[in-house]
PDB file of C-alpha atoms in Angstrom:
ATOM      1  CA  UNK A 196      -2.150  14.908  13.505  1.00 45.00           C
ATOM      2  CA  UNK A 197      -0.818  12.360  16.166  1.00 47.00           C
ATOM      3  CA  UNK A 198       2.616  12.665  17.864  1.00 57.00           C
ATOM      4  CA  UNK A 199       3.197   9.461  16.765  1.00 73.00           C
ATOM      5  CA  UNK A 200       3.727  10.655  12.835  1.00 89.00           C
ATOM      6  CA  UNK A 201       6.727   9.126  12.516  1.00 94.00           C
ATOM      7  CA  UNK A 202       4.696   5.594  13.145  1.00 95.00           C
ATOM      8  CA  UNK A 203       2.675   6.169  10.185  1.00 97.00           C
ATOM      9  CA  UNK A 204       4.654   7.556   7.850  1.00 97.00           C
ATOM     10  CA  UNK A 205       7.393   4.539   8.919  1.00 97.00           C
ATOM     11  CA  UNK A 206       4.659   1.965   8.119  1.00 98.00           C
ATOM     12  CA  UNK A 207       3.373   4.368   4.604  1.00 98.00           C
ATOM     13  CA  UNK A 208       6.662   3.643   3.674  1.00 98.00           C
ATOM     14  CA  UNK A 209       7.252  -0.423   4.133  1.00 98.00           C
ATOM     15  CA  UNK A 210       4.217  -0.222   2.628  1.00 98.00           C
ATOM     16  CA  UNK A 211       5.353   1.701  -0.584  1.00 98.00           C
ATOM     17  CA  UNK A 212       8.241  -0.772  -0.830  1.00 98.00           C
ATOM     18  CA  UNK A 213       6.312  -3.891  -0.722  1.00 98.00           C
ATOM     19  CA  UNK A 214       4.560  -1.907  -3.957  1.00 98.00           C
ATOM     20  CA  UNK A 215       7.028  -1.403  -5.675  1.00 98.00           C
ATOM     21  CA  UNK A 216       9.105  -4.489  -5.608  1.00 98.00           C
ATOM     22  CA  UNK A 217       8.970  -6.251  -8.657  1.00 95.00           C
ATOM     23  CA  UNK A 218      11.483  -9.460  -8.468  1.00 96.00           C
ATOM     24  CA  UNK A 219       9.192 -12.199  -6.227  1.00 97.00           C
ATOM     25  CA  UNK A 220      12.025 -12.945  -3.318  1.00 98.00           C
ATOM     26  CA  UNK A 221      12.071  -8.426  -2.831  1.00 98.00           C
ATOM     27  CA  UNK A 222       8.556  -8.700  -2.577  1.00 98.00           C
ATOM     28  CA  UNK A 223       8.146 -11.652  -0.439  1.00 98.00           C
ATOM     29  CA  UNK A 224      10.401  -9.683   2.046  1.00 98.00           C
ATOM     30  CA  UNK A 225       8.825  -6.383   1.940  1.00 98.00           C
ATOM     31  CA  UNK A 226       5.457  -7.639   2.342  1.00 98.00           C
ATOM     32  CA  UNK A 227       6.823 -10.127   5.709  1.00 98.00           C
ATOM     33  CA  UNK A 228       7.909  -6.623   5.982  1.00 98.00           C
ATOM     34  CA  UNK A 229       5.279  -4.260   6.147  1.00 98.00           C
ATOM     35  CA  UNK A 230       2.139  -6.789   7.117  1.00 98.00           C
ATOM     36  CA  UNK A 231       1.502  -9.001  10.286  1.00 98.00           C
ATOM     37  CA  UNK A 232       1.291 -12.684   9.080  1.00 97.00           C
ATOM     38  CA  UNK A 233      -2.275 -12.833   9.302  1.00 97.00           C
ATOM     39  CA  UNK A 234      -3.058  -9.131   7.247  1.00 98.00           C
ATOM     40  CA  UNK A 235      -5.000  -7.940   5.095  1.00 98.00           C
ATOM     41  CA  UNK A 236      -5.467  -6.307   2.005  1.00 98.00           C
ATOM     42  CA  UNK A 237      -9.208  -4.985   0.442  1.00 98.00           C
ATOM     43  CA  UNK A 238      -9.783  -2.640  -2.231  1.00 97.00           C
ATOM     44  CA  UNK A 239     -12.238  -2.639  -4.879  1.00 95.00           C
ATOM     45  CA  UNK A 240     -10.874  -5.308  -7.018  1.00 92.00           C
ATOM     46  CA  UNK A 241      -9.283  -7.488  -4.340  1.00 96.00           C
ATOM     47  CA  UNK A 242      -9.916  -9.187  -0.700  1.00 98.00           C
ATOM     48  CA  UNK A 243      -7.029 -11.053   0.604  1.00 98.00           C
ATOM     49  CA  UNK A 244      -5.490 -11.996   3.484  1.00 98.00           C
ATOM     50  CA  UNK A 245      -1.888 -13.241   4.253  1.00 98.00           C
ATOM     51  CA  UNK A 246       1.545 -12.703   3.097  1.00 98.00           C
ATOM     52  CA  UNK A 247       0.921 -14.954   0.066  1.00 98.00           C
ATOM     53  CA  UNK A 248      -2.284 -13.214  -1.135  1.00 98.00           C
ATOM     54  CA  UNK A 249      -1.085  -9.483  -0.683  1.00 98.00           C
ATOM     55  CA  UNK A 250       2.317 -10.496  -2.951  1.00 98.00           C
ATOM     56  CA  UNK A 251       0.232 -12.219  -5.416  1.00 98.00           C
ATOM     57  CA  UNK A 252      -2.258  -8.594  -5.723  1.00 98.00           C
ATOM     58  CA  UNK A 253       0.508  -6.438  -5.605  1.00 98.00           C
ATOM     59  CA  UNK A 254       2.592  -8.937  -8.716  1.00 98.00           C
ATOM     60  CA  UNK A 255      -0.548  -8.375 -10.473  1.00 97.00           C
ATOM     61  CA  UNK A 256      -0.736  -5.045 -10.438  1.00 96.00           C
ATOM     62  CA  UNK A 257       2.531  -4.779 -11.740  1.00 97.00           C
ATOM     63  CA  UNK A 258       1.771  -7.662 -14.550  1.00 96.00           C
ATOM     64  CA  UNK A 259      -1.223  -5.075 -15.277  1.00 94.00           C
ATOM     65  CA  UNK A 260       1.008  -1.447 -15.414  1.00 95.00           C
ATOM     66  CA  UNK A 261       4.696  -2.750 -16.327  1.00 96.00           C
ATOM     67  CA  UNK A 262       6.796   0.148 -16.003  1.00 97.00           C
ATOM     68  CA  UNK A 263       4.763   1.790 -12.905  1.00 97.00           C
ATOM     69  CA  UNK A 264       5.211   2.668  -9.464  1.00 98.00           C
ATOM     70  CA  UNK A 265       3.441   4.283  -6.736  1.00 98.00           C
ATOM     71  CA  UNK A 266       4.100   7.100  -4.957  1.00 97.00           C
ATOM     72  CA  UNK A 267       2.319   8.613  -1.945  1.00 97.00           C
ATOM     73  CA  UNK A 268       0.165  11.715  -2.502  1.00 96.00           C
ATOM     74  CA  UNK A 269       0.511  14.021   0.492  1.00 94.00           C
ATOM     75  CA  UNK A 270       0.792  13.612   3.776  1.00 95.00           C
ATOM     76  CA  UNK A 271       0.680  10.487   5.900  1.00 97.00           C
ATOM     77  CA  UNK A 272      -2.208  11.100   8.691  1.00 94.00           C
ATOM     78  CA  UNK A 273      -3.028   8.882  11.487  1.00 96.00           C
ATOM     79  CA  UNK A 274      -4.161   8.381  15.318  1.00 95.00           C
ATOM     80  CA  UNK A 275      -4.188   5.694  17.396  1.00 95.00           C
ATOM     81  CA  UNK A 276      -3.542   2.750  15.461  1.00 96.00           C
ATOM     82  CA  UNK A 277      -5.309   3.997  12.007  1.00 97.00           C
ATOM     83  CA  UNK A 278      -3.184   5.787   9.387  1.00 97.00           C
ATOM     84  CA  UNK A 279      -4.677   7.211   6.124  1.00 98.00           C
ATOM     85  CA  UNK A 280      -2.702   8.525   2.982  1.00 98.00           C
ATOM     86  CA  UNK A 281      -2.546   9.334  -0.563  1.00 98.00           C
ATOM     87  CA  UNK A 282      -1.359   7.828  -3.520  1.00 98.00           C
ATOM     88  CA  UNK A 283      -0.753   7.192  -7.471  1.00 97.00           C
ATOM     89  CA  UNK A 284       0.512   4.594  -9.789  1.00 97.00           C
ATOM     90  CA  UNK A 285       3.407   6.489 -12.348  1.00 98.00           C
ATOM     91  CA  UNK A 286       4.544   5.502 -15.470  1.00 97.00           C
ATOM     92  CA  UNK A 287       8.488   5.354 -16.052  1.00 97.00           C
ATOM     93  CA  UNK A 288       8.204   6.659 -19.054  1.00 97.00           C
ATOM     94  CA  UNK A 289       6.305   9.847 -19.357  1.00 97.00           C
ATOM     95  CA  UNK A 290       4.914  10.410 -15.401  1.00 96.00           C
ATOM     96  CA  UNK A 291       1.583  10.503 -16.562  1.00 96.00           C
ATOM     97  CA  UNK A 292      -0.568   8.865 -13.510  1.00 96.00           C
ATOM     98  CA  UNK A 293      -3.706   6.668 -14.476  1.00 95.00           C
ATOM     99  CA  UNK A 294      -4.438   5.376 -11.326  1.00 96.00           C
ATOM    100  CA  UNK A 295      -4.758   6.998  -8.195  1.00 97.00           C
ATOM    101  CA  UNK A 296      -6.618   6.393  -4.493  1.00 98.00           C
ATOM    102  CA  UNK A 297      -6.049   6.439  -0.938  1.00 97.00           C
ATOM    103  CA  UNK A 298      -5.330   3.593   1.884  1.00 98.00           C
ATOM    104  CA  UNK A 299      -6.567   3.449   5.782  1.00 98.00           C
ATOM    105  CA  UNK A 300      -4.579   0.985   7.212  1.00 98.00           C
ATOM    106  CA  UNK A 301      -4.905  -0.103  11.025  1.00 98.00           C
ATOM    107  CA  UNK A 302      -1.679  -1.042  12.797  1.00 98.00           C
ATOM    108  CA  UNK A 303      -0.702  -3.688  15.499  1.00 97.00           C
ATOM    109  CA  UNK A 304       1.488  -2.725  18.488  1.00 95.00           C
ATOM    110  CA  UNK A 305       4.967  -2.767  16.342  1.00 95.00           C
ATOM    111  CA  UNK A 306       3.460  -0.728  13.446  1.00 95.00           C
ATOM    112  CA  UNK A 307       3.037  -3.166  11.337  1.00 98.00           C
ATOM    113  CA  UNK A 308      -0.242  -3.384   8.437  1.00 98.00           C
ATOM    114  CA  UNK A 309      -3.243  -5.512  10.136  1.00 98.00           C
ATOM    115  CA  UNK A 310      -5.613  -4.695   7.510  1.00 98.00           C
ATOM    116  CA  UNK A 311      -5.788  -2.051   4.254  1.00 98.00           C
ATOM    117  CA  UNK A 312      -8.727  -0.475   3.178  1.00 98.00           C
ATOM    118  CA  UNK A 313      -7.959   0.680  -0.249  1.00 98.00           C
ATOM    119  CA  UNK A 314     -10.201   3.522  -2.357  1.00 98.00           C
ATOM    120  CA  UNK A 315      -9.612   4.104  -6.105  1.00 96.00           C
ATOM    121  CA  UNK A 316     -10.480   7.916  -7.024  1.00 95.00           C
ATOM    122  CA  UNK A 317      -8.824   7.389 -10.441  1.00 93.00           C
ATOM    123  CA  UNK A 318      -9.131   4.232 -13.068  1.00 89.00           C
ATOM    124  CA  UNK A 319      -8.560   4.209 -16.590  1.00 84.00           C
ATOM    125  CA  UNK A 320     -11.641   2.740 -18.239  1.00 79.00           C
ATOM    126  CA  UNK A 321     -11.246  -0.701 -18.906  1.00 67.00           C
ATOM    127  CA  UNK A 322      -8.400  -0.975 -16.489  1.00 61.00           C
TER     128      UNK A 322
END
């Protein structure tokens, strides 16, 4: 691991808090937060760039699992300005975990999210 862990794991976590924000005006901030203007999120279901797009994937994941939030799995890893990590989508209610994957996201110079690469290891079917 780097010596700049504290980098990563500063950026894993913006990141986690643009997630979980639910109310649109917290999310607008926490994604201005965590991405550059011009960033970008792609995962299996969704290719989007800019502040606008990322809160409007992230709402509808949480119009899709009310009552969930993610949490990182393990350890936030990185070098240079690529960090990888864990992480699973919870329920409130019982802690079961129906979704899970794991991000590489490439940084610019003030750690903020250029681009996310997002991998789903676990889906419900028909989710």
């Amino acid at each position: 691991m780097s010596v700049n862990t504290e980098r990563y794991e500063n950026a894993a976590a913006r990141y986690f808090e643009a997630w979980n924000a639910t109310e649109p005006e917290a999310l607008k901030k926490a994604v201005a937060a965590a991405w550059t203007a011009d960033g970008g999120y792609t995962d299996p279901l969704a290719d989007v760039r800019g502040h606008d797009g990322i809160a409007a994937v992230i709402a509808a994941a949480h119009e899709q699992f009310p009552g969930f939030f993610f949490r990182p799995l393990g350890a936030v890893d990185g070098h240079h300005d690529t960090a990888r990590f864990g992480w699973e989508l919870v329920s409130e209610a019982d802690g079961s975990a129906p979704v899970a994957g794991f991000d590489v996201v490439t940084l610019d110079d003030e750690g903020r999210i250029r681009q996310v690469l997002g991998f789903l290891d676990r889906v419900p079917a028909g989710a």
